[in-house]
């Protein structure tokens, strides 16, 4: 989404809170938290005029993420997952009817109050691929979504065959680069200090989110073990 947290309309959010029947006192308290905010810009000792903030979910607060989730909790009827402003929708495609339902969900997203960055929206077919083209339209122009086979998602490389090989390649590459940096910066280092540095800056790349991509193939294991062997050589 484009500037998702900054574009949440306050009045619409408060209306949704009322529909959830949170109680007048709690809704009023949240309204006081959101409404009446002002901002101005300070540059080189000069200040701009104050302007009213009529939209935006305050970031950095404990309440901000919860209010954003409440605002977007009824987007589409299909399967949807969100991490902050990153959104994924999916469905099991058995025929063109399922593809049409997924396209309807995309249309519903584009009709929402928040805008999407269509340049960053992509399609990944997992398993059997039907010759389907998906689009996202802002009312004036329809953008055909790019079909991809690899995507970096929250730091993990996902592929359309669900194999972790690409993630292992990238993790080993980053770990090797850090090992090279350590070797150049520390000409003399004892075993204990190297162990601390290695666990902090190298092994963290090899084990990041490993619960989601644990290597399944022997070649992937060997690739990660290569980093370990290089560490022992140094």
Short mmCIF file of C-alpha atoms in Angstrom, two decimals:
data_model
loop_
_atom_site.label_atom_id
_atom_site.label_comp_id
_atom_site.label_asym_id
_atom_site.label_seq_id
_atom_site.Cartn_x
_atom_site.Cartn_y
_atom_site.Cartn_z
CA UNK A 1 0.00 0.00 0.00
CA UNK A 2 1.02 3.59 -0.56
CA UNK A 3 1.68 5.39 2.73
CA UNK A 4 -0.79 3.08 4.43
CA UNK A 5 -0.52 4.32 8.01
CA UNK A 6 -0.47 7.98 6.96
CA UNK A 7 -3.68 7.84 4.91
CA UNK A 8 -6.10 6.16 7.33
CA UNK A 9 -9.08 8.61 7.60
CA UNK A 10 -9.88 9.35 11.24
CA UNK A 11 -13.65 9.69 10.90
CA UNK A 12 -13.97 6.44 8.93
CA UNK A 13 -11.87 4.63 11.54
CA UNK A 14 -14.00 5.97 14.39
CA UNK A 15 -17.13 4.90 12.54
CA UNK A 16 -15.78 1.36 12.29
CA UNK A 17 -15.03 1.38 16.01
CA UNK A 18 -18.65 2.31 16.71
CA UNK A 19 -19.85 -0.51 14.46
CA UNK A 20 -17.74 -2.94 16.50
CA UNK A 21 -19.61 -1.79 19.63
CA UNK A 22 -16.53 -1.09 21.68
CA UNK A 23 -18.51 1.24 23.90
CA UNK A 24 -19.01 4.98 23.81
CA UNK A 25 -16.38 5.70 26.46
CA UNK A 26 -13.62 3.72 24.75
CA UNK A 27 -14.51 5.08 21.29
CA UNK A 28 -14.47 8.64 22.64
CA UNK A 29 -11.08 8.03 24.27
CA UNK A 30 -9.61 6.75 20.98
CA UNK A 31 -11.17 9.73 19.19
CA UNK A 32 -9.36 12.10 21.55
CA UNK A 33 -6.16 10.17 20.80
CA UNK A 34 -6.60 10.66 17.03
CA UNK A 35 -8.36 14.01 16.57
CA UNK A 36 -7.09 17.51 17.15
CA UNK A 37 -3.53 16.81 16.04
CA UNK A 38 -1.49 19.48 14.26
CA UNK A 39 1.93 19.61 12.67
CA UNK A 40 4.38 22.10 11.23
CA UNK A 41 7.81 21.94 9.62
CA UNK A 42 11.01 23.35 11.10
CA UNK A 43 13.84 24.19 8.68
CA UNK A 44 16.92 26.27 9.59
CA UNK A 45 15.24 27.97 12.53
CA UNK A 46 12.05 28.84 10.61
CA UNK A 47 8.64 27.25 11.18
CA UNK A 48 5.78 26.75 8.78
CA UNK A 49 2.18 27.44 9.74
CA UNK A 50 0.30 24.83 11.76
CA UNK A 51 -1.97 22.51 9.76
CA UNK A 52 -4.58 20.06 11.00
CA UNK A 53 -3.88 16.33 10.66
CA UNK A 54 -7.10 14.83 9.31
CA UNK A 55 -5.76 11.35 8.53
CA UNK A 56 -3.06 8.96 9.64
CA UNK A 57 -2.59 6.27 12.24
CA UNK A 58 0.02 7.53 14.75
CA UNK A 59 3.13 5.40 14.29
CA UNK A 60 5.38 4.46 17.15
CA UNK A 61 2.45 4.06 19.54
CA UNK A 62 1.14 0.85 21.10
CA UNK A 63 -2.36 1.60 19.83
CA UNK A 64 -1.38 2.46 16.23
CA UNK A 65 -0.93 -1.06 14.78
CA UNK A 66 -4.13 -2.30 16.43
CA UNK A 67 -6.18 0.56 14.98
CA UNK A 68 -4.76 -0.11 11.53
CA UNK A 69 -5.73 -3.79 11.74
CA UNK A 70 -9.25 -2.83 12.80
CA UNK A 71 -9.52 -0.48 9.84
CA UNK A 72 -8.58 -3.14 7.27
CA UNK A 73 -10.17 -6.20 8.88
CA UNK A 74 -13.03 -6.51 6.36
CA UNK A 75 -11.19 -6.00 3.08
CA UNK A 76 -11.92 -9.13 1.10
CA UNK A 77 -13.89 -12.33 1.57
CA UNK A 78 -11.08 -14.62 0.41
CA UNK A 79 -7.89 -15.71 2.13
CA UNK A 80 -5.71 -12.80 3.16
CA UNK A 81 -2.60 -12.26 5.29
CA UNK A 82 -1.03 -8.96 6.26
CA UNK A 83 2.22 -7.84 7.85
CA UNK A 84 1.84 -4.10 8.45
CA UNK A 85 1.08 -2.70 4.97
CA UNK A 86 2.27 -5.79 3.04
CA UNK A 87 -0.76 -7.78 1.89
CA UNK A 88 -1.12 -11.24 0.39
CA UNK A 89 -4.30 -12.74 -0.98
CA UNK A 90 -4.56 -16.23 -2.41
CA UNK A 91 -6.95 -18.94 -3.45
CA UNK A 92 -6.81 -22.48 -4.76
CA UNK A 93 -7.21 -22.32 -8.54
CA UNK A 94 -9.06 -25.31 -10.00
CA UNK A 95 -10.72 -23.58 -12.93
CA UNK A 96 -11.34 -20.14 -14.43
CA UNK A 97 -14.14 -19.55 -11.92
CA UNK A 98 -11.61 -19.55 -9.07
CA UNK A 99 -9.45 -17.14 -11.07
CA UNK A 100 -12.43 -14.82 -11.49
CA UNK A 101 -13.03 -14.82 -7.73
CA UNK A 102 -9.40 -13.88 -7.11
CA UNK A 103 -9.71 -11.04 -9.62
CA UNK A 104 -12.83 -9.85 -7.79
CA UNK A 105 -10.84 -9.69 -4.56
CA UNK A 106 -8.22 -7.59 -6.33
CA UNK A 107 -10.95 -5.27 -7.60
CA UNK A 108 -12.31 -4.90 -4.06
CA UNK A 109 -8.87 -3.95 -2.78
CA UNK A 110 -8.53 -1.23 -5.40
CA UNK A 111 -11.95 0.19 -4.43
CA UNK A 112 -10.79 0.60 -0.84
CA UNK A 113 -9.96 3.95 0.71
CA UNK A 114 -6.24 3.18 0.79
CA UNK A 115 -4.20 3.21 -2.41
CA UNK A 116 -2.02 0.35 -3.62
CA UNK A 117 1.36 0.60 -5.31
CA UNK A 118 0.61 -1.56 -8.33
CA UNK A 119 4.27 -1.54 -9.42
CA UNK A 120 5.09 -3.62 -6.35
CA UNK A 121 2.13 -6.00 -6.69
CA UNK A 122 3.01 -9.37 -8.22
CA UNK A 123 1.56 -12.80 -8.92
CA UNK A 124 3.14 -16.15 -8.07
CA UNK A 125 1.65 -19.41 -9.34
CA UNK A 126 2.45 -22.36 -7.07
CA UNK A 127 1.91 -25.77 -8.61
CA UNK A 128 -0.18 -26.10 -11.77
CA UNK A 129 -0.37 -22.79 -13.63
CA UNK A 130 -3.44 -21.70 -15.54
CA UNK A 131 -2.91 -19.09 -18.29
CA UNK A 132 -4.51 -16.35 -16.20
CA UNK A 133 -3.72 -12.64 -16.29
CA UNK A 134 -4.55 -10.55 -13.22
CA UNK A 135 -4.92 -6.78 -13.21
CA UNK A 136 -5.33 -3.96 -10.71
CA UNK A 137 -7.19 -0.85 -11.82
CA UNK A 138 -7.39 2.55 -10.16
CA UNK A 139 -10.49 3.49 -12.13
CA UNK A 140 -8.60 5.08 -15.01
CA UNK A 141 -5.84 2.65 -15.91
CA UNK A 142 -5.56 -1.11 -15.51
CA UNK A 143 -2.13 -2.49 -14.67
CA UNK A 144 -1.30 -6.09 -15.55
CA UNK A 145 0.47 -7.72 -12.63
CA UNK A 146 3.88 -9.24 -13.25
CA UNK A 147 4.17 -13.01 -12.85
CA UNK A 148 7.26 -14.02 -10.88
CA UNK A 149 8.97 -17.23 -9.80
CA UNK A 150 11.08 -15.82 -6.91
CA UNK A 151 10.20 -13.17 -4.34
CA UNK A 152 11.92 -11.93 -1.18
CA UNK A 153 9.28 -11.88 1.54
CA UNK A 154 10.21 -10.52 4.98
CA UNK A 155 13.84 -11.47 4.38
CA UNK A 156 13.15 -14.98 3.05
CA UNK A 157 13.33 -15.89 -0.63
CA UNK A 158 10.20 -17.78 -1.69
CA UNK A 159 9.97 -19.66 -5.00
CA UNK A 160 7.05 -21.05 -6.94
CA UNK A 161 8.24 -24.61 -6.32
CA UNK A 162 8.50 -23.95 -2.54
CA UNK A 163 12.08 -25.22 -2.45
CA UNK A 164 14.52 -23.37 -0.14
CA UNK A 165 17.50 -23.52 -2.52
CA UNK A 166 17.47 -19.80 -3.38
CA UNK A 167 17.24 -18.86 0.29
CA UNK A 168 20.23 -21.11 1.07
CA UNK A 169 22.23 -19.53 -1.76
CA UNK A 170 21.53 -16.00 -0.57
CA UNK A 171 22.12 -16.83 3.11
CA UNK A 172 25.46 -18.48 2.34
CA UNK A 173 26.47 -15.56 0.13
CA UNK A 174 25.79 -13.00 2.86
CA UNK A 175 27.53 -15.11 5.48
CA UNK A 176 30.62 -15.47 3.28
CA UNK A 177 30.76 -11.72 2.73
CA UNK A 178 30.67 -11.09 6.47
CA UNK A 179 33.33 -13.73 7.07
CA UNK A 180 35.56 -11.99 4.53
CA UNK A 181 35.01 -8.67 6.27
CA UNK A 182 35.91 -10.18 9.64
CA UNK A 183 39.07 -11.71 8.17
CA UNK A 184 40.17 -8.35 6.76
CA UNK A 185 39.43 -6.35 9.89
CA UNK A 186 40.82 -8.75 12.49
CA UNK A 187 44.29 -10.02 11.57
CA UNK A 188 44.78 -11.46 15.05
CA UNK A 189 41.82 -12.64 17.11
CA UNK A 190 41.44 -15.30 19.81
CA UNK A 191 38.99 -18.17 19.68
CA UNK A 192 36.53 -16.75 22.23
CA UNK A 193 36.22 -13.35 20.56
CA UNK A 194 35.86 -14.90 17.13
CA UNK A 195 33.10 -17.15 18.45
CA UNK A 196 31.12 -14.15 19.67
CA UNK A 197 31.55 -12.30 16.37
CA UNK A 198 30.69 -15.38 14.33
CA UNK A 199 27.51 -16.17 16.26
CA UNK A 200 26.37 -12.56 16.09
CA UNK A 201 27.17 -11.55 12.51
CA UNK A 202 27.54 -14.79 10.51
CA UNK A 203 25.39 -17.52 11.97
CA UNK A 204 22.46 -15.12 12.22
CA UNK A 205 22.30 -15.13 8.39
CA UNK A 206 22.38 -18.93 8.26
CA UNK A 207 19.59 -19.36 10.83
CA UNK A 208 17.31 -16.42 10.01
CA UNK A 209 13.70 -17.74 9.89
CA UNK A 210 15.07 -21.25 9.39
CA UNK A 211 11.77 -22.63 10.69
CA UNK A 212 10.18 -21.48 7.42
CA UNK A 213 12.84 -22.68 4.99
CA UNK A 214 14.82 -25.49 6.67
CA UNK A 215 17.03 -27.05 3.94
CA UNK A 216 15.53 -30.19 2.43
CA UNK A 217 18.13 -31.10 -0.19
CA UNK A 218 21.67 -32.39 0.36
CA UNK A 219 23.14 -29.71 -1.89
CA UNK A 220 21.52 -27.02 0.27
CA UNK A 221 23.01 -28.55 3.43
CA UNK A 222 26.42 -28.70 1.79
CA UNK A 223 26.18 -25.05 0.77
CA UNK A 224 25.54 -23.94 4.34
CA UNK A 225 28.17 -26.32 5.70
CA UNK A 226 30.68 -24.71 3.36
CA UNK A 227 30.36 -21.51 5.39
CA UNK A 228 31.01 -23.44 8.59
CA UNK A 229 34.11 -25.08 7.11
CA UNK A 230 35.45 -21.74 5.94
CA UNK A 231 35.05 -20.43 9.45
CA UNK A 232 37.09 -23.33 10.83
CA UNK A 233 39.85 -22.68 8.30
CA UNK A 234 40.24 -19.14 9.60
#
